[in-house]
């Protein structure tokens, strides 16, 4: 297969094997021109001329006029730029993660971009430039619309942290003429508004130091994008002024990567943005069918598009196509102050779901109490700072749950009424309800995890009431962590309701159903019984992340990858692996060793 691929790759005429869906369309790289004719077709929109242009020819004058007309609304979060304001935290999360990895910066510190020179091309009113400055970057914001720059300057001057931003009414091409250089070049939602994307990208590349970073985002030229970004956003929902976007100006991910490669920018990472009307939030996703963002690096040798970079590009698209078939890793966080912050946990990109552990006291007439051992003191409202961490995680596409229960005796439910009361407490204090004393601040968690090791009767009522409260509003995920012996002593009735989305079965501290290399049958029988009997959406193999994390049940990573995962992946309801806990995972590196196999 590799030889066949290599034989099809050409420096001037890229042809890549046929795949489906989000990969290259059959025998076509560009949706409107056959690959075989790429070298003979009028492709001036994409091919870079040998002589760099030093004018503003990459700009569309009618696009400049369009944005000038609404320039005074840039900082109105309910105005024409509302979609950008809502998307901004997710865009920033991607940029923060990508740049910190590339420049070896600490993503958890307050000013991770200290010492970096960043240019925000097409900065508009500065809604991205200002967060970059607050993260310590030396920011230059450029825009060809003078009214935009005036608005940006006025707003930046309101805050000493942002008043240092250099705003210029100019273009990327002019900055190249001035021989300006930056560590990172960012152009978000800009390329779809320029007349010559290839020339524009060459200018971006010229602005970056060798080895520097480039981040671009845009909209895919797909029918789904036409339906959502134009028909729905502009004509039905009126999120954007009519005529904001032209479908013919959108670029597919394949086209964007090819243009960037020819400009000596090697794309390293790509992600999609997905909007949830239920939560009103954007999250990072593998779905690049509408909005997507790409991170690349400037080739230090300044070489042009090559077979090597084409293979890298193919690898990125293959990864995006098949990643959705893989499972996720779930981690429990909150029971060891040495495990790092919730933000750092999610920024590691290892986990798809984080369970905050635990709300360990509730029921029996007690006031519910959360215990985040070593992290914060909820009795003095000290845990409300976790709110920003929760949002940071959600902006990166990580679901965050509150786990109730745990291995203590501080909880029980004594009646239907008490179960409903606890459900309403959870709704008002951690989910979409309202309360003046939310222990984790105003962030809205994604759901509730039942880690119950005592009682049984009233958890059906608790789960049912949570489900009732979420009807017609934001989706509330219900998850559970039963012991592997079937049926579970405490959650059996609740699990049979069909209300639970995910179940991570604890295959540890229970020798009768743990994985044993000498007798794997008991594990397999338990897994099969759980997945065939409980009407949940997905099931996860729950394991200790180190030998010290549990009394028994630890499975070595090589055994997990060679024996356990091949078996459980045969289930149509396979969801991934749950690990107890974050600190143990930090010490063992368990998740890093298995994540490519999960």
Coordinates of C-alpha atoms in Angstrom, one line a residue:
X1 CA 0.0 0.0 0.0
X2 CA 2.8 2.4 0.9
X3 CA 4.5 1.9 -2.5
X4 CA 1.2 2.5 -4.3
X5 CA 0.7 5.7 -2.4
X6 CA 4.2 6.9 -3.1
X7 CA 3.8 6.2 -6.8
X8 CA 0.8 8.5 -6.9
X9 CA 2.3 11.4 -5.1
X10 CA 3.9 14.1 -7.3
X11 CA 5.4 17.5 -6.3
X12 CA 3.5 19.4 -8.9
X13 CA 0.5 17.1 -9.4
X14 CA -0.8 15.5 -6.2
X15 CA -2.9 12.4 -6.5
X16 CA -3.8 10.5 -3.4
X17 CA -5.5 7.1 -3.1
X18 CA -9.3 7.0 -3.0
X19 CA -11.1 7.2 0.3
X20 CA -14.6 8.1 1.5
X21 CA -16.4 10.9 3.4
X22 CA -14.0 13.5 4.8
X23 CA -11.0 12.1 3.0
X24 CA -10.2 13.2 -0.5
X25 CA -13.2 12.6 -2.8
X26 CA -12.8 9.8 -5.3
X27 CA -10.1 10.8 -7.9
X28 CA -10.6 14.5 -6.9
X29 CA -8.5 16.7 -4.7
X30 CA -10.5 19.8 -5.3
X31 CA -14.3 19.5 -5.4
X32 CA -14.5 21.6 -8.5
X33 CA -11.5 20.4 -10.6
X34 CA -10.2 16.9 -11.3
X35 CA -6.8 16.1 -9.8
X36 CA -5.5 14.8 -13.1
X37 CA -6.0 18.2 -14.6
X38 CA -4.6 20.2 -11.8
X39 CA -1.4 21.2 -13.7
X40 CA -3.3 22.3 -16.7
X41 CA -6.4 23.9 -15.2
X42 CA -6.6 27.6 -14.4
X43 CA -5.7 27.3 -10.8
X44 CA -4.4 30.7 -10.1
X45 CA -6.6 30.8 -7.0
X46 CA -4.3 28.1 -5.4
X47 CA -0.9 28.2 -7.1
X48 CA 1.7 30.5 -5.7
X49 CA 3.5 32.7 -8.2
X50 CA 7.3 32.8 -8.1
X51 CA 7.4 36.5 -7.6
X52 CA 5.8 37.6 -4.3
X53 CA 3.2 40.3 -4.6
X54 CA 3.7 43.5 -2.6
X55 CA 0.2 44.9 -2.9
X56 CA -3.1 44.2 -1.2
X57 CA -4.3 42.1 -4.1
X58 CA -5.3 39.2 -1.9
X59 CA -8.1 41.4 -0.4
X60 CA -11.6 41.7 -1.8
X61 CA -12.7 45.4 -1.6
X62 CA -16.4 44.6 -1.2
X63 CA -15.5 42.4 1.8
X64 CA -13.7 45.3 3.4
X65 CA -16.7 47.5 2.9
X66 CA -19.0 44.9 4.3
X67 CA -17.1 44.7 7.6
X68 CA -16.5 48.4 7.8
X69 CA -20.3 48.9 7.8
X70 CA -20.7 46.9 11.1
X71 CA -17.3 47.7 12.7
X72 CA -18.9 49.6 15.7
X73 CA -20.6 46.3 16.8
X74 CA -17.4 44.3 17.4
X75 CA -17.8 44.2 21.1
X76 CA -21.5 43.8 21.2
X77 CA -21.7 40.1 22.3
X78 CA -25.4 40.0 21.1
X79 CA -24.7 41.8 17.8
X80 CA -23.6 40.6 14.3
X81 CA -20.4 39.1 15.8
X82 CA -22.1 37.1 18.5
X83 CA -21.1 33.8 16.9
X84 CA -17.4 34.8 17.1
X85 CA -17.9 35.8 20.8
X86 CA -19.5 32.4 21.6
X87 CA -16.8 30.5 19.6
X88 CA -13.9 32.5 21.0
X89 CA -13.2 30.4 24.2
X90 CA -13.0 27.3 22.1
X91 CA -10.7 28.9 19.5
X92 CA -8.5 30.2 22.3
X93 CA -8.3 26.8 24.0
X94 CA -7.0 25.2 20.7
X95 CA -4.5 28.0 20.2
X96 CA -3.3 27.8 23.8
X97 CA -2.8 24.1 23.7
X98 CA -1.1 24.0 20.3
X99 CA 1.3 26.9 20.9
X100 CA 2.2 25.7 24.4
X101 CA 3.1 22.3 23.0
X102 CA 5.1 23.8 20.1
X103 CA 7.0 26.4 22.2
X104 CA 7.3 24.2 25.3
X105 CA 5.3 26.5 27.5
X106 CA 3.3 25.7 30.6
X107 CA -0.4 25.8 29.6
X108 CA -1.4 26.1 33.2
X109 CA 0.3 29.3 34.1
X110 CA -1.6 32.6 33.9
X111 CA 0.7 34.0 31.1
X112 CA 1.9 31.0 29.0
X113 CA 2.7 33.2 26.0
X114 CA 5.2 35.4 27.8
X115 CA 8.1 36.2 25.4
X116 CA 6.2 35.3 22.2
X117 CA 5.5 37.7 19.4
X118 CA 2.2 37.0 17.8
X119 CA 0.4 38.7 14.9
X120 CA -3.4 38.5 14.6
X121 CA -4.1 39.0 10.9
X122 CA -7.6 40.2 10.3
X123 CA -8.0 41.2 13.9
X124 CA -11.3 43.0 13.5
X125 CA -12.2 44.7 16.8
X126 CA -9.6 42.8 18.7
X127 CA -11.7 40.0 20.3
X128 CA -8.8 37.5 19.8
X129 CA -5.9 40.0 20.2
X130 CA -6.9 40.9 23.7
X131 CA -7.0 37.4 25.2
X132 CA -3.6 36.7 23.6
X133 CA -2.2 39.8 25.2
X134 CA -3.6 38.8 28.6
X135 CA -1.8 35.4 28.2
X136 CA 1.5 37.4 28.0
X137 CA 2.0 37.6 24.3
X138 CA 3.5 40.7 22.5
X139 CA 0.6 41.1 20.1
X140 CA 0.3 43.0 16.9
X141 CA -3.2 43.2 15.5
X142 CA -3.6 44.1 11.8
X143 CA -6.7 44.7 9.8
X144 CA -7.3 46.5 6.4
X145 CA -10.4 48.2 7.7
X146 CA -9.5 51.4 9.5
X147 CA -12.8 51.5 11.5
X148 CA -12.0 48.1 12.9
X149 CA -8.6 49.2 14.1
X150 CA -10.1 52.3 15.7
X151 CA -12.6 50.2 17.6
X152 CA -9.9 47.8 18.7
X153 CA -7.6 50.5 19.9
X154 CA -10.4 52.2 21.9
X155 CA -11.4 49.0 23.6
X156 CA -7.8 47.8 24.3
X157 CA -7.0 51.1 26.1
X158 CA -9.7 50.3 28.7
X159 CA -7.4 47.7 30.3
X160 CA -3.7 48.1 31.1
X161 CA -3.1 44.5 30.2
X162 CA -4.3 45.1 26.6
X163 CA -3.2 48.7 26.1
X164 CA 0.2 47.4 24.9
X165 CA -1.3 45.8 21.8
X166 CA 0.1 47.3 18.6
X167 CA -2.8 47.8 16.2
X168 CA -2.1 48.6 12.6
X169 CA -4.4 49.4 9.7
X170 CA -2.5 47.4 7.1
X171 CA -2.3 44.0 5.5
X172 CA -0.1 40.9 5.8
X173 CA 1.5 41.7 2.5
X174 CA 2.6 45.2 3.8
X175 CA 4.0 43.6 6.9
X176 CA 6.1 41.3 4.7
X177 CA 7.4 44.4 2.8
X178 CA 8.4 45.9 6.2
X179 CA 10.3 42.6 7.0
X180 CA 8.3 42.0 10.2
X181 CA 8.7 38.6 11.8
X182 CA 6.7 36.8 14.5
X183 CA 6.8 33.6 16.5
X184 CA 3.2 32.8 15.7
X185 CA 0.9 34.0 12.9
X186 CA -2.8 33.7 13.5
X187 CA -5.6 34.3 10.9
X188 CA -9.0 33.1 12.1
X189 CA -12.1 33.3 9.8
X190 CA -10.1 35.4 7.3
X191 CA -9.0 33.3 4.4
X192 CA -12.6 32.8 3.1
X193 CA -12.8 36.6 2.6
X194 CA -9.6 37.1 0.5
X195 CA -9.4 36.9 -3.2
X196 CA -6.2 35.0 -3.5
X197 CA -5.8 32.4 -0.7
X198 CA -2.5 31.1 -2.0
X199 CA -0.9 34.5 -2.0
X200 CA -2.4 35.3 1.4
X201 CA -0.9 32.1 2.9
X202 CA 2.5 32.8 1.4
X203 CA 2.4 36.2 3.1
X204 CA 1.5 34.5 6.4
X205 CA 4.4 32.1 6.0
X206 CA 6.8 35.0 5.2
X207 CA 5.8 36.6 8.5
X208 CA 6.7 33.6 10.6
X209 CA 10.2 32.9 11.8
X210 CA 11.6 29.5 10.6
X211 CA 10.1 26.9 12.9
X212 CA 7.4 29.4 13.9
X213 CA 3.7 28.6 14.2
X214 CA 0.7 29.3 12.1
X215 CA -3.0 28.9 13.0
X216 CA -5.8 29.4 10.6
X217 CA -9.5 28.6 10.8
X218 CA -12.2 28.8 8.2
X219 CA -15.3 27.0 6.9
X220 CA -15.4 23.8 4.8
X221 CA -16.9 24.0 1.3
X222 CA -19.4 21.3 2.0
X223 CA -23.2 21.1 1.6
X224 CA -23.5 20.8 5.4
X225 CA -21.6 24.1 5.7
X226 CA -23.9 25.7 3.1
X227 CA -26.9 24.6 5.1
X228 CA -25.6 25.6 8.5
X229 CA -23.2 28.5 8.0
X230 CA -25.2 30.3 5.3
X231 CA -28.9 29.2 5.1
X232 CA -29.4 28.7 8.8
X233 CA -27.0 31.2 10.3
X234 CA -27.7 34.1 7.9
X235 CA -31.3 33.5 6.7
X236 CA -33.1 31.4 9.3
X237 CA -31.5 32.2 12.7
X238 CA -30.2 35.6 11.7
X239 CA -26.9 35.0 13.7
X240 CA -25.0 36.8 10.9
X241 CA -25.9 39.5 8.4
X242 CA -27.1 38.2 5.1
X243 CA -24.2 37.9 2.6
X244 CA -21.5 37.5 5.3
X245 CA -20.3 34.4 3.5
X246 CA -20.0 33.2 0.0
X247 CA -20.0 29.4 -0.3
X248 CA -17.8 29.4 -3.4
X249 CA -15.1 31.2 -1.3
X250 CA -14.9 28.4 1.3
X251 CA -12.0 26.0 1.2
X252 CA -12.1 22.3 2.0
X253 CA -9.5 21.0 4.5
X254 CA -7.7 19.3 1.6
X255 CA -7.4 22.5 -0.3
X256 CA -6.2 24.5 2.7
X257 CA -3.6 22.0 3.6
X258 CA -2.3 21.9 0.0
X259 CA -2.1 25.7 -0.1
X260 CA -0.3 25.8 3.2
X261 CA 2.2 23.1 2.2
X262 CA 3.0 25.0 -1.0
X263 CA 3.7 28.0 1.2
X264 CA 6.2 25.9 3.3
X265 CA 3.8 25.6 6.2
X266 CA 3.5 22.0 7.4
X267 CA 0.1 21.2 9.0
X268 CA 0.5 19.3 12.2
X269 CA -2.9 19.3 13.7
X270 CA -6.5 19.9 12.6
X271 CA -9.8 20.0 14.6
X272 CA -13.4 20.9 14.0
X273 CA -15.8 23.2 15.8
X274 CA -19.2 21.8 16.7
X275 CA -22.0 23.9 18.1
X276 CA -24.6 22.5 20.5
X277 CA -27.9 24.4 20.5
X278 CA -28.8 22.7 23.8
X279 CA -25.8 24.1 25.7
X280 CA -25.2 27.1 23.5
X281 CA -21.5 26.2 23.4
X282 CA -18.9 25.3 20.7
X283 CA -16.6 22.4 21.4
X284 CA -13.6 21.0 19.6
X285 CA -14.4 17.8 17.6
X286 CA -13.1 15.4 15.0
X287 CA -15.9 16.7 12.7
X288 CA -14.4 19.0 10.2
X289 CA -17.4 19.1 7.9
X290 CA -18.2 22.8 8.7
X291 CA -15.9 24.9 10.9
X292 CA -12.3 23.8 11.3
X293 CA -9.0 25.0 12.6
X294 CA -5.4 24.0 11.6
X295 CA -2.1 24.4 13.3
X296 CA 1.1 24.3 11.3
X297 CA 4.8 25.2 11.5
X298 CA 7.0 27.1 9.1
X299 CA 9.5 24.8 7.4
X300 CA 12.9 25.8 8.8
X301 CA 14.5 24.9 5.4
X302 CA 11.9 26.9 3.5
X303 CA 11.3 24.0 1.1
X304 CA 8.1 23.7 -0.9
X305 CA 5.5 21.0 -1.0
X306 CA 7.0 17.5 -1.1
X307 CA 6.2 13.8 -0.9
X308 CA 7.0 13.8 2.8
X309 CA 4.6 16.6 3.6
X310 CA 1.9 15.1 1.4
X311 CA 2.2 11.9 3.4
X312 CA 1.9 13.9 6.6
X313 CA -1.2 15.5 5.2
X314 CA -2.7 12.2 4.3
X315 CA -1.9 10.9 7.8
X316 CA -3.8 13.8 9.4
X317 CA -6.9 13.1 7.3
X318 CA -6.7 9.4 8.0
X319 CA -6.5 10.1 11.7
X320 CA -9.5 12.4 11.6
X321 CA -11.5 9.8 9.6
X322 CA -10.9 6.9 11.9
X323 CA -10.5 8.5 15.2
X324 CA -14.2 8.6 15.8
X325 CA -14.3 4.8 15.8
X326 CA -11.9 4.7 18.7
X327 CA -12.7 4.8 22.4
X328 CA -12.1 7.4 25.0
X329 CA -10.2 7.4 28.3
X330 CA -12.2 8.5 31.4
X331 CA -10.3 9.7 34.4
X332 CA -11.3 10.4 38.0
X333 CA -9.9 13.7 39.3
X334 CA -10.2 15.4 42.7
X335 CA -8.9 13.0 45.3
X336 CA -5.2 14.0 45.4
X337 CA -3.8 17.5 45.6
X338 CA -0.7 16.4 43.8
X339 CA -2.5 15.5 40.5
X340 CA -2.5 19.0 39.1
X341 CA -5.4 21.3 38.1
X342 CA -8.5 20.3 36.2
X343 CA -7.3 22.6 33.4
X344 CA -4.0 20.8 33.1
X345 CA -5.8 17.4 33.2
X346 CA -7.8 18.4 30.1
X347 CA -5.0 20.2 28.4
X348 CA -3.0 16.9 28.3
X349 CA -5.4 15.8 25.5
X350 CA -5.5 12.3 27.1
X351 CA -9.0 12.2 28.4
X352 CA -12.4 12.4 26.8
X353 CA -14.3 12.6 30.1
X354 CA -13.3 13.8 33.6
X355 CA -15.2 12.8 36.7
X356 CA -14.8 15.3 39.6
X357 CA -14.7 13.1 42.7
X358 CA -16.7 13.2 45.0
X359 CA -19.9 14.6 46.4
X360 CA -19.4 12.2 49.2
X361 CA -22.1 13.4 51.7
X362 CA -25.8 13.5 50.9
X363 CA -29.1 12.0 52.0
X364 CA -30.3 11.0 55.5
X365 CA -31.1 14.6 56.3
X366 CA -27.6 15.8 55.7
X367 CA -26.5 18.9 53.9
X368 CA -24.7 17.7 50.7
X369 CA -21.0 18.3 50.7
X370 CA -18.3 17.9 48.1
X371 CA -14.8 16.8 49.0
X372 CA -12.0 17.6 46.6
X373 CA -9.2 16.4 48.9
X374 CA -6.2 18.8 48.8
X375 CA -7.5 21.0 46.0
X376 CA -9.8 23.5 47.7
X377 CA -12.1 24.0 50.7
X378 CA -15.8 24.1 49.6
X379 CA -16.9 25.3 53.1
X380 CA -15.3 28.7 52.5
X381 CA -16.4 28.8 48.8
X382 CA -12.8 28.0 47.9
X383 CA -13.8 25.6 45.2
X384 CA -15.6 28.1 43.0
X385 CA -12.3 28.8 41.3
X386 CA -12.8 25.4 39.6
X387 CA -15.5 26.9 37.5
X388 CA -13.0 28.4 35.0
X389 CA -11.3 25.0 34.8
X390 CA -14.5 23.3 34.0
X391 CA -15.2 25.7 31.1
X392 CA -11.6 25.3 29.9
X393 CA -12.2 21.5 29.7
X394 CA -15.5 21.8 28.0
X395 CA -14.1 24.2 25.4
X396 CA -11.6 21.5 24.5
X397 CA -14.4 19.0 24.0
X398 CA -13.9 17.2 27.3
X399 CA -17.0 16.3 29.2
X400 CA -16.9 17.0 32.9
X401 CA -19.1 15.1 35.4
X402 CA -19.7 15.3 39.1
X403 CA -19.3 11.9 40.7
X404 CA -21.5 11.3 43.7
X405 CA -20.8 8.6 46.3
X406 CA -17.4 6.9 46.4
X407 CA -16.0 4.5 48.9
X408 CA -17.3 6.2 52.0
X409 CA -20.2 5.7 54.3
X410 CA -21.4 9.3 54.3
X411 CA -24.3 9.0 51.9
X412 CA -27.6 7.2 51.8
X413 CA -31.1 7.8 50.6
X414 CA -34.0 7.1 52.9
X415 CA -37.1 7.9 50.8
X416 CA -38.4 8.8 47.4
X417 CA -38.8 12.4 48.6
X418 CA -35.2 12.6 49.7
X419 CA -34.0 11.2 46.4
X420 CA -35.9 13.8 44.5
X421 CA -34.6 16.5 46.8
X422 CA -31.0 15.4 46.1
X423 CA -31.7 15.4 42.4
X424 CA -33.0 19.0 42.6
X425 CA -29.9 20.0 44.7
X426 CA -27.6 18.6 42.0
X427 CA -29.6 20.3 39.2
X428 CA -29.6 23.7 40.9
X429 CA -26.0 23.6 42.2
X430 CA -24.1 21.8 39.5
X431 CA -26.2 21.6 36.4
X432 CA -28.5 24.0 34.5
X433 CA -30.6 25.2 37.6
X434 CA -29.8 28.2 39.7
X435 CA -28.6 28.7 43.2
X436 CA -26.8 31.4 45.2
X437 CA -24.3 28.9 46.7
X438 CA -23.0 26.8 43.8
X439 CA -19.9 25.0 45.3
X440 CA -18.1 24.9 41.9
X441 CA -19.2 28.3 40.7
X442 CA -21.4 29.1 37.8
X443 CA -20.0 26.5 35.3
X444 CA -22.6 24.0 34.2
X445 CA -21.3 20.4 34.4
X446 CA -22.2 17.9 31.7
X447 CA -23.7 15.3 34.0
X448 CA -23.7 13.2 37.1
X449 CA -21.7 10.0 37.7
X450 CA -23.1 7.4 40.1
X451 CA -20.2 5.8 42.0
X452 CA -22.4 4.2 44.6
X453 CA -21.2 1.6 47.0
X454 CA -24.1 1.5 49.5
X455 CA -27.9 1.4 49.5
X456 CA -30.0 0.7 46.5
X457 CA -33.7 1.4 46.6
X458 CA -34.0 5.1 45.8
X459 CA -31.3 5.6 43.2
X460 CA -33.9 4.8 40.6
X461 CA -35.8 7.9 41.8
X462 CA -32.7 10.0 41.8
X463 CA -31.8 9.1 38.2
X464 CA -35.4 9.5 37.0
X465 CA -35.8 13.0 38.6
X466 CA -32.5 14.2 37.0
X467 CA -33.7 13.0 33.7
X468 CA -37.1 14.8 34.2
X469 CA -35.3 18.0 35.1
X470 CA -33.2 18.0 31.9
X471 CA -36.1 17.5 29.5
X472 CA -36.5 20.4 27.2
X473 CA -33.2 21.8 28.2
X474 CA -29.5 21.0 28.1
X475 CA -28.6 17.3 27.9
X476 CA -27.6 15.9 31.3
X477 CA -25.4 12.8 31.0
X478 CA -26.0 10.0 33.5
X479 CA -23.1 7.7 34.1
X480 CA -22.3 4.9 36.5
X481 CA -19.4 3.0 38.0
X482 CA -20.7 -0.4 39.2
X483 CA -18.6 -3.2 40.5
X484 CA -18.0 -6.0 37.9
X485 CA -20.0 -8.8 39.7
X486 CA -23.4 -8.9 37.9
X487 CA -25.9 -7.7 39.0
X488 CA -24.5 -4.7 40.9
X489 CA -25.5 -4.7 44.5
X490 CA -26.5 -1.1 44.6
X491 CA -27.3 0.2 41.1
X492 CA -29.0 -2.7 39.4
X493 CA -32.5 -1.3 39.3
X494 CA -31.4 2.2 38.3
X495 CA -29.2 0.8 35.5
X496 CA -32.2 -1.2 34.1
X497 CA -34.2 2.0 33.6
X498 CA -32.3 2.8 30.4
X499 CA -31.5 6.3 31.6
X500 CA -27.8 5.9 31.8
X501 CA -25.6 6.9 28.9
X502 CA -22.2 5.5 29.9
X503 CA -21.3 2.7 32.3
X504 CA -17.6 2.2 33.4
X505 CA -17.5 -1.2 35.0
X506 CA -14.9 -1.5 37.9
X507 CA -12.9 -4.6 37.0
X508 CA -10.7 -4.2 40.1
X509 CA -11.0 -5.1 43.8
X510 CA -13.2 -7.9 42.6
X511 CA -11.1 -11.0 41.9
X512 CA -14.0 -13.1 40.7
X513 CA -14.4 -11.0 37.5
X514 CA -11.1 -9.1 37.1
X515 CA -8.9 -9.9 34.1
X516 CA -6.5 -12.8 34.8
X517 CA -4.1 -13.9 32.1
X518 CA -4.4 -17.5 33.5
X519 CA -8.2 -17.5 33.4
X520 CA -9.6 -14.7 31.2
X521 CA -13.0 -16.4 31.0
X522 CA -14.4 -14.8 34.1
X523 CA -13.6 -11.3 32.8
X524 CA -15.1 -12.0 29.4
X525 CA -18.2 -13.5 30.8
X526 CA -18.7 -10.5 33.1
X527 CA -18.2 -8.0 30.2
X528 CA -20.6 -9.9 27.9
X529 CA -23.3 -10.1 30.6
X530 CA -23.0 -6.4 31.4
X531 CA -23.1 -5.3 27.8
X532 CA -26.0 -7.6 26.8
X533 CA -28.2 -7.0 29.9
X534 CA -28.0 -3.2 30.7
X535 CA -29.6 -0.8 28.2
X536 CA -26.8 1.8 28.3
X537 CA -25.3 3.5 25.3
X538 CA -21.6 2.6 25.9
X539 CA -19.5 0.5 28.3
X540 CA -16.0 1.1 29.5
X541 CA -13.4 -1.1 31.1
X542 CA -12.6 0.3 34.5
X543 CA -9.1 -0.3 35.7
X544 CA -6.6 1.1 38.3
X545 CA -4.0 3.4 36.6
X546 CA -1.2 1.9 38.7
X547 CA -0.6 -1.1 41.0
X548 CA -0.8 1.2 44.0
X549 CA -4.2 2.6 43.0
X550 CA -6.2 -0.5 44.0
X551 CA -5.8 -3.6 46.1
X552 CA -5.9 -5.8 43.0
X553 CA -7.0 -5.8 39.4
X554 CA -4.1 -3.9 37.8
X555 CA -3.6 -5.0 34.1
X556 CA -0.2 -4.3 32.5
X557 CA -0.5 -2.0 29.5
X558 CA 1.0 -4.6 27.1
X559 CA -1.6 -7.2 28.3
X560 CA -4.4 -4.6 28.0
X561 CA -3.4 -3.8 24.4
X562 CA -2.8 -7.4 23.2
X563 CA -5.6 -9.3 25.0
X564 CA -8.2 -7.1 26.7
X565 CA -8.9 -4.3 24.2
X566 CA -9.1 -6.6 21.1
X567 CA -11.8 -8.6 23.0
X568 CA -13.9 -5.7 24.3
X569 CA -13.7 -3.8 21.0
X570 CA -15.8 -6.5 19.5
X571 CA -18.8 -5.2 21.4
X572 CA -20.9 -2.6 19.5
X573 CA -21.3 -0.7 22.8
X574 CA -17.6 -0.4 23.5
X575 CA -16.8 3.1 24.7
X576 CA -13.2 3.0 26.0
X577 CA -11.3 2.7 29.3
X578 CA -11.9 4.3 32.7
X579 CA -8.9 4.8 34.9
X580 CA -8.7 5.4 38.7
X581 CA -7.2 8.0 39.2
X582 CA -5.4 11.0 37.8
X583 CA -2.5 11.0 40.3
X584 CA -1.9 7.3 39.7
X585 CA -2.0 7.9 36.0
X586 CA 0.6 10.7 36.4
X587 CA 2.9 8.4 38.2
X588 CA 2.6 5.4 35.9
X589 CA 2.0 7.1 32.5
X590 CA -0.7 4.4 31.9
X591 CA -3.0 6.5 29.7
X592 CA -0.1 7.7 27.5
X593 CA 0.9 4.1 26.8
X594 CA -2.6 2.9 25.9
X595 CA -4.4 5.9 24.3
X596 CA -3.4 5.0 20.7
X597 CA -4.9 1.5 21.2
X598 CA -8.1 2.6 23.1

